[in-house]
Amino acid sequence: MIEVLLISGGAPPAALVADTVAKLTAAGGRVRYAGSVPDGYLERDLAGADLAETHKLPRSNPRRAARLPFGERVWIRSRKDQWLLERAARAHVIAALDDGGVYTVWQLAQRNRTAKAVNGFAPAIDAVRELAAHGGPPEPGPFRAPASLVARDFGRAAKDLPAAAVRLASSRRVMNNRLGAKLWRLPLRIPGVPEGLRIAIGKRVAEAMVWARRHADAEYVLAQTASKTSDPETKAQLLDEAVKLAADRGVNPKYVDPAVAARLVLADRDLAAGNLVGAASHLKRAFLWGFHRVIHIDQLSTKLSTDTAGFIKPFHDSQVMRQFATPRGRRLPAAPPPTGRPVRLLVMTSANDNFLGHILGRYRNHPDVEVRYLDLATHSSLKRIAWSDTQMILNRLGHDDGYAALAEDLLRPYLDWADTVFLDWCVGPAAMLTTVDPGDTRIVVRLHSYEAFTRWPLLVDFSRIDDLVFVADHVRDLAKTLVPQLRGPLAPRMPMVHNAMELAGFAREKTADARFNLGLVGVSQVAKDPLWALEVLRLLRAEDERYRLLVVGGDMNPNLNKATRKYFREYEKELEPLVGSGAVLRLGPTDDVAGKLTDVGFILSSSVREGCHVGLMEGAASGAVPVVRDWPFYAGKAHSARTLYPEGWVVATPEEAARRVLAVNTTEESWRDAAKLANEYALSTWDWSVVSADFDELLLGKRP
Amino acid sequence: MSAFSTGGAPRTDKAPEPDPDGQRPHLIYLAIGFPPAAKSSTYRMRETANQFAAQGWDVTVVNLEDDSWHLESGLDHTLSDKVDPRIEIVKLPLRREDVETDIRRYSEERAASPSTWLRALRARPQEQFPEAAFGDWRPALEEAVLRIHKDKPADLLLATCVPYVNLAAAWRLWEEASVPYAVDFRDGWSIDVVDGRVAFGPDTEEGRWEARILGSAVSLWVVNDPIAEHYRSRYPDFADRVHVVRNGYDADSTPGRAHKPDPASGLVFGYLGTISFSADHLGAVLEGWRRARRREPLLANARFEVRGHIGHGAARGATPQAQALQKAEADGVSYGGPVAKADVAATYAGWDAMVLILIGGRYVTSGKVYEYMATGLPIVSAHAVEHDASNVLQGHPLWTGAHGMGVESLADAFAAAAHLAVESTDAQHAEAMAHADQFTREAIMSKAVKRLIEQFEAEKGRTQ
């Protein structure tokens, strides 16, 4: 029997492990697996693999290992693991299944000198087959590290002694003690401490506090140290660390504003010195912190919507941004639609084609249009440059590193072919596209909603776009506040065109008890705020226990970040008893939303922000009565849910929502009347049979 | 007909013509990827060498040791069966560091952070020759050709690239011993065929090497007209020496059977080739397949078999593409690993339609397209509209056309191919096979080698 030990630093694809183990076993191997994997992976994911033994390697880092490359960390925390050492000592083949496992295999192979040590699934199979073909494996020799390795490790340990001493004085136990932690803050505040020493202490104390899991204190220490640091570079680095500490954990960072300001100062400094590479790098960092998704996307409120102008002002006040945002325009205006031949329409996106189906379907079958479709994600080179923000910034600042030429070469054949380009989603690909002068090709870009909460619209040169299409007026307002180019003389036209939706098929007969069923379609993001819907349900059930909530769609991913996890846990906690009592039905993801909506009498929009809420519109078309939360990100502004939807659909609070439901549902007849009105409004306003004329006008320049 | 022909088309198997001194002329063929390497270019190399042997030349092939290929493209020993036994093969002990999987050969630095180490390796300036991963091979290749020439003087050297470092060895032999040389660039060097743009300018290290090499070459082969046009316009003085030598297909790889699909037990679609396209590209194909299967009754029980090499080095068989295929099993998709050359025809014989997945655009033709055509089966194109494969397929009666990589278009193409598979007649099937007749590899290479020999002889006549 050939003893095989597989090692990984993370959780490898379980199906691949199972398949490999089957092949190894067939070749004469007995296979064991050790991985630095999350809880449950061995029992749940690897249950189907025919492994002789499995073992979870330690995942907690000794403090001194925290900054080492991942592979070394895996080894340092596993090197005294008796299970691992014993199996490695008698293994004939030791294989790493990922990069994180390679160093551990390398170290074990220094101790077991006869084993084959290989990297990868297939090489492991080859190694076993080769041993089997050569009459079996040799007997392992003694298991010990060679003298050279021992001497080298000893040397390293001696070199690390001073740092180790400080670590001892700021150990987890000391830092977990409030007094200990406070004492360490003293040298950061008292005057007279030399700056270099203050910075060194600040970093070490922050490290210790992270070690003691006092992350908020660590952020404070870093920010405090930064505030007393005169060197702008060091100040920015300290603030970066403070923001990163929070953002990496999915927590809304406290020190974003000073971190952004520090980076913009450096960007302006480098710009003035003619160091465009430096300026671009700092500006990119400012964008990253300012528009981090944890701050805007996965929260129930953000300064970006409550004080949009105040949020964006520091960026536009900087010199680097002024230079960056200068519109470059185009040499030729877009040519009028051709006569005598079909319009050539290039539809572009990057992977997300969710809202393109009807558009492509219509124009592929349109006698006056020739359509081509380009998914940038399937074109390796375009995909590579479509999100290269550093190079885009450099290009806009006037530094030529070949990016614009590459974009030009890759895009020109498409621009030469097309009369009109329709690019869906105003993100990286839009910024890439506008590094190129489009010639006389007309450029149309659509901005849905979430893009406005990212840095991408700031990276787009809108002077090279003819039409920037919005799906709602309130998103247009937001974008115009954020991006000065959209208010300038070279701004594109900014029509509002509803999403392409085939709604007629949603109008189906409702089931008998539908009028007591609320429906919520789509709960996969924090912004959908389903807890608001649960509150509406709670209020209704206090009046009438027949009310239920049907939740359609996949859940949010709690592993996305801590903000999402925190929300999801709270939601699950609230949900559990309601599901148990039958008050909430979780219908999960489905391809047949129309079918599920036959059970829904009231359709809810509980979100904190939406562009246009497709699930709500489909619900209205189905004959469910809409109850729309006045989306807080836009409530009270010139345009909001109240201007997108008819009078009466929008409510301010769960209480008002409950009152609306109860009022409409006084009798079955009154509910049916309201449902009929909603259905008629939806079909006459948003159905593709109506909206397609707007698209014809947008893309072909004429109504049918 | 030679025993080492790939069969099918008549070959120009003229008797060896010894030199006046009774010696057969001698070709050194730098063919890194010659059998038993299982690279997509291996077939072209094998046929080239066989043709030289058949046309009266002694051939010495320079290749790598089998172990090196095992790490990279994999091995297919059945490919060696049809190598003319008169051909000498010199195998050099060169290995690509980047695809090494033996951890005992790793430095501690590499083991600690393999991806950082790899990035540094690729960014390392190439002092020997401007080619990442291969540049360091220059001394070994130069030494090898000088040694071979010393043992048995060469009359001509033919370098096929990649790797381009072969050019340094060709140049050295030319400089030191005035041995004329020709180059088979296949896809070209100064043109990035995937992105369809110039890969480097004339003032770069690569540009100077290319200009130097082509300035004295007897002939340059490339695989299609767009690449040939690139070279003719970049080097106008050299234009008449640029020749298109298409890849073609091996006649013994075609199933050559009457087409009999069995929709009741499920139509079978197939892809055979190296899985070198991106995971997103494959994802679009699989999504198109899934949608087509859902809406086209003929596909409800259909299967999609993917065969070929996937990944190399530590990632062999374990790439995101492999995982995507595994995840698609519920949609009737399976990945069955590589197919030995000897089993290719039988593999095609089990399929009812072909899925042609290709990267690149107008500068890429691929070798697969010829082989796929020769099966006479319906072909679904999963590549850009503007692609040289589209030019080759134009007029093929069972081709669903190139409509780009949109998922819906792909779904439509799968559905259309299912209907073609079931509804096409034997006559259409035969017509589809006949469409490929002009592209048998043997006919193409025989002509190309003959022309090269004539050019060589004309050149020799001039210099004498």
Short mmCIF file of C-alpha atoms in Angstrom, two decimals, chain A residues 18-229:
data_model
loop_
_atom_site.label_atom_id
_atom_site.label_comp_id
_atom_site.label_asym_id
_atom_site.label_seq_id
_atom_site.Cartn_x
_atom_site.Cartn_y
_atom_site.Cartn_z
CA ALA A 18 -13.08 13.14 -4.27
CA ASP A 19 -12.20 12.47 -7.89
CA THR A 20 -8.46 12.52 -7.14
CA VAL A 21 -8.80 10.28 -4.11
CA ALA A 22 -10.69 7.73 -6.21
CA LYS A 23 -7.86 7.69 -8.74
CA LEU A 24 -5.18 7.48 -6.05
CA THR A 25 -6.96 4.59 -4.39
CA ALA A 26 -7.37 2.80 -7.71
CA ALA A 27 -3.62 3.20 -8.27
CA GLY A 28 -2.86 1.51 -4.93
CA GLY A 29 -2.80 4.46 -2.56
CA ARG A 30 -4.22 4.86 0.93
CA VAL A 31 -5.05 8.52 1.17
CA ARG A 32 -5.09 10.88 4.14
CA TYR A 33 -5.89 14.53 4.02
CA ALA A 34 -4.90 17.43 6.28
CA GLY A 35 -6.06 20.96 5.60
CA SER A 36 -6.17 24.34 7.20
CA VAL A 37 -9.88 24.47 6.48
CA PRO A 38 -12.98 26.08 7.97
CA ASP A 39 -15.17 24.22 10.44
CA GLY A 40 -17.44 21.72 8.80
CA TYR A 41 -15.47 21.36 5.59
CA LEU A 42 -14.13 17.91 6.43
CA GLU A 43 -17.42 16.55 7.68
CA ARG A 44 -19.70 18.23 5.14
CA ASP A 45 -17.76 18.78 1.93
CA LEU A 46 -15.41 15.82 2.04
CA ALA A 47 -17.97 13.32 3.25
CA GLY A 48 -18.14 11.78 -0.21
CA ALA A 49 -14.37 11.35 -0.62
CA ASP A 50 -13.00 7.90 0.15
CA LEU A 51 -10.30 9.11 2.54
CA ALA A 52 -8.66 6.85 5.11
CA GLU A 53 -8.34 9.78 7.53
CA THR A 54 -8.94 13.50 7.56
CA HIS A 55 -7.46 16.09 9.88
CA LYS A 56 -8.03 19.79 10.45
CA LEU A 57 -4.79 21.74 10.80
CA PRO A 58 -4.67 24.61 13.30
CA ARG A 59 -5.89 27.94 11.90
CA SER A 60 -4.79 30.26 14.66
CA ASN A 61 -1.56 32.14 13.90
CA PRO A 62 1.18 32.64 16.44
CA ARG A 63 1.61 36.41 16.60
CA ARG A 64 5.05 36.47 15.03
CA ALA A 65 3.66 34.63 12.01
CA ALA A 66 0.93 37.16 11.29
CA ARG A 67 2.87 38.98 8.57
CA LEU A 68 4.54 35.99 6.94
CA PRO A 69 3.46 34.69 3.52
CA PHE A 70 0.41 32.46 3.83
CA GLY A 71 2.29 29.24 3.05
CA GLU A 72 4.74 29.86 5.88
CA ARG A 73 1.92 30.67 8.26
CA VAL A 74 0.29 27.33 7.51
CA TRP A 75 3.55 25.57 8.38
CA ILE A 76 4.32 27.57 11.51
CA ARG A 77 0.94 26.84 13.02
CA SER A 78 1.04 23.16 12.01
CA ARG A 79 4.64 22.22 12.68
CA LYS A 80 3.95 20.77 16.10
CA ASP A 81 0.80 19.00 15.08
CA GLN A 82 1.44 15.38 16.10
CA TRP A 83 -1.12 13.92 13.69
CA LEU A 84 0.55 15.67 10.77
CA LEU A 85 4.10 14.77 11.79
CA GLU A 86 3.28 11.12 12.38
CA ARG A 87 1.49 10.71 9.02
CA ALA A 88 4.21 12.62 7.20
CA ALA A 89 6.87 10.38 8.72
CA ARG A 90 5.42 7.28 7.12
CA ALA A 91 4.08 8.79 3.89
CA HIS A 92 5.39 7.69 0.51
CA VAL A 93 3.81 10.57 -1.34
CA ILE A 94 3.17 14.02 0.16
CA ALA A 95 1.24 16.35 -2.09
CA ALA A 96 0.21 19.97 -1.84
CA LEU A 97 -3.27 20.67 -3.17
CA ASP A 98 -2.86 24.44 -3.28
CA ASP A 99 -0.22 27.15 -2.96
CA GLY A 100 -0.86 27.44 0.77
CA GLY A 101 0.13 23.80 1.29
CA VAL A 102 3.37 23.87 -0.69
CA TYR A 103 5.66 25.16 2.07
CA THR A 104 4.35 22.64 4.57
CA VAL A 105 5.05 19.85 2.08
CA TRP A 106 8.50 21.33 1.42
CA GLN A 107 9.28 21.30 5.15
CA LEU A 108 7.95 17.78 5.66
CA ALA A 109 9.94 16.60 2.67
CA GLN A 110 13.13 17.88 4.37
CA ARG A 111 12.34 15.50 7.22
CA ASN A 112 11.07 12.53 5.24
CA ARG A 113 13.80 12.24 2.65
CA THR A 114 12.38 9.26 0.73
CA ALA A 115 8.83 10.46 0.09
CA LYS A 116 7.86 11.95 -3.23
CA ALA A 117 6.89 15.57 -2.65
CA VAL A 118 4.69 17.02 -5.37
CA ASN A 119 2.54 20.02 -6.10
CA GLY A 120 -0.93 19.44 -7.52
CA PHE A 121 -3.70 16.90 -7.87
CA ALA A 122 -2.56 15.27 -11.10
CA PRO A 123 1.12 15.10 -10.05
CA ALA A 124 0.01 13.25 -6.90
CA ILE A 125 -1.72 10.65 -9.06
CA ASP A 126 1.36 10.39 -11.30
CA ALA A 127 3.61 9.90 -8.27
CA VAL A 128 1.52 7.02 -6.92
CA ARG A 129 1.26 5.37 -10.33
CA GLU A 130 5.00 5.67 -10.79
CA LEU A 131 5.72 4.06 -7.42
CA ALA A 132 3.24 1.28 -8.19
CA ALA A 133 4.84 0.70 -11.58
CA HIS A 134 8.28 0.41 -9.98
CA GLY A 135 7.34 -2.28 -7.52
CA GLY A 136 6.09 -0.18 -4.65
CA PRO A 137 7.50 2.54 -2.44
CA PRO A 138 10.77 2.49 -0.53
CA GLU A 139 10.60 2.28 3.26
CA PRO A 140 10.70 5.75 4.83
CA GLY A 141 13.92 6.58 6.69
CA PRO A 142 14.24 8.51 9.96
CA PHE A 143 12.02 11.57 10.24
CA ARG A 144 14.09 14.57 11.28
CA ALA A 145 15.05 17.98 9.97
CA PRO A 146 18.48 18.21 8.38
CA ALA A 147 21.16 20.01 10.39
CA SER A 148 21.24 22.94 7.95
CA LEU A 149 17.54 23.65 8.48
CA VAL A 150 17.87 23.44 12.29
CA ALA A 151 20.82 25.87 12.29
CA ARG A 152 18.99 28.32 10.06
CA ASP A 153 15.85 28.32 12.22
CA PHE A 154 17.95 28.93 15.31
CA GLY A 155 19.63 31.92 13.66
CA ARG A 156 16.27 33.43 12.74
CA ALA A 157 14.91 33.01 16.25
CA ALA A 158 17.94 34.82 17.72
CA LYS A 159 17.54 37.69 15.27
CA ASP A 160 13.89 38.09 16.26
CA LEU A 161 14.67 38.41 20.01
CA PRO A 162 14.10 42.20 20.51
CA ALA A 163 10.73 42.08 18.73
CA ALA A 164 9.83 39.01 20.74
CA ALA A 165 10.57 40.87 23.95
CA VAL A 166 8.21 43.73 23.01
CA ARG A 167 5.58 41.17 22.07
CA LEU A 168 5.90 39.64 25.50
CA ALA A 169 5.26 43.03 27.12
CA SER A 170 2.23 43.57 24.89
CA SER A 171 0.95 40.04 25.00
CA ARG A 172 -2.67 39.11 24.42
CA ARG A 173 -3.17 38.78 28.17
CA VAL A 174 -1.82 42.28 28.85
CA MET A 175 -3.85 43.81 26.04
CA ASN A 176 -7.02 42.08 27.06
CA ASN A 177 -6.65 43.84 30.35
CA ARG A 178 -8.17 47.34 30.02
CA LEU A 179 -5.46 48.91 32.14
CA GLY A 180 -2.70 47.21 30.16
CA ALA A 181 -4.19 48.39 26.90
CA LYS A 182 -4.62 51.94 28.21
CA LEU A 183 -1.08 52.09 29.52
CA TRP A 184 0.24 51.29 26.10
CA ARG A 185 -1.67 54.24 24.64
CA LEU A 186 0.16 56.72 26.86
CA PRO A 187 3.32 57.18 24.79
CA LEU A 188 1.07 57.96 21.81
CA ARG A 189 -0.45 61.01 23.48
CA ILE A 190 2.16 62.53 25.76
CA PRO A 191 4.19 65.36 24.27
CA GLY A 192 7.90 65.16 23.76
CA VAL A 193 8.03 61.60 22.48
CA PRO A 194 10.21 61.61 19.36
CA GLU A 195 8.09 61.05 16.25
CA GLY A 196 9.96 57.97 15.09
CA LEU A 197 9.51 56.29 18.47
CA ARG A 198 5.84 57.28 18.63
CA ILE A 199 5.18 55.72 15.23
CA ALA A 200 7.04 52.52 16.13
CA ILE A 201 5.13 52.22 19.40
CA GLY A 202 1.83 53.00 17.66
CA LYS A 203 2.33 50.23 15.13
CA ARG A 204 3.37 47.72 17.77
CA VAL A 205 0.45 48.59 20.05
CA ALA A 206 -1.98 48.35 17.15
CA GLU A 207 -0.55 44.95 16.25
CA ALA A 208 -0.95 43.84 19.86
CA MET A 209 -4.51 45.08 20.02
CA VAL A 210 -5.41 43.22 16.86
CA TRP A 211 -3.84 40.23 18.49
CA ALA A 212 -6.05 40.74 21.50
CA ARG A 213 -9.01 41.15 19.13
CA ARG A 214 -9.52 44.79 20.18
CA HIS A 215 -9.89 45.92 16.59
CA ALA A 216 -11.65 49.21 17.27
CA ASP A 217 -8.89 50.14 19.74
CA ALA A 218 -6.28 49.24 17.13
CA GLU A 219 -7.98 51.55 14.62
CA TYR A 220 -8.01 54.33 17.22
CA VAL A 221 -4.32 53.85 18.00
CA LEU A 222 -3.36 54.01 14.34
CA ALA A 223 -5.49 57.10 13.72
CA GLN A 224 -4.16 58.76 16.88
CA THR A 225 -0.59 58.08 15.82
CA ALA A 226 -1.35 59.42 12.35
CA SER A 227 -2.79 62.63 13.78
CA LYS A 228 0.52 63.36 15.50
CA THR A 229 2.67 62.45 12.51
#
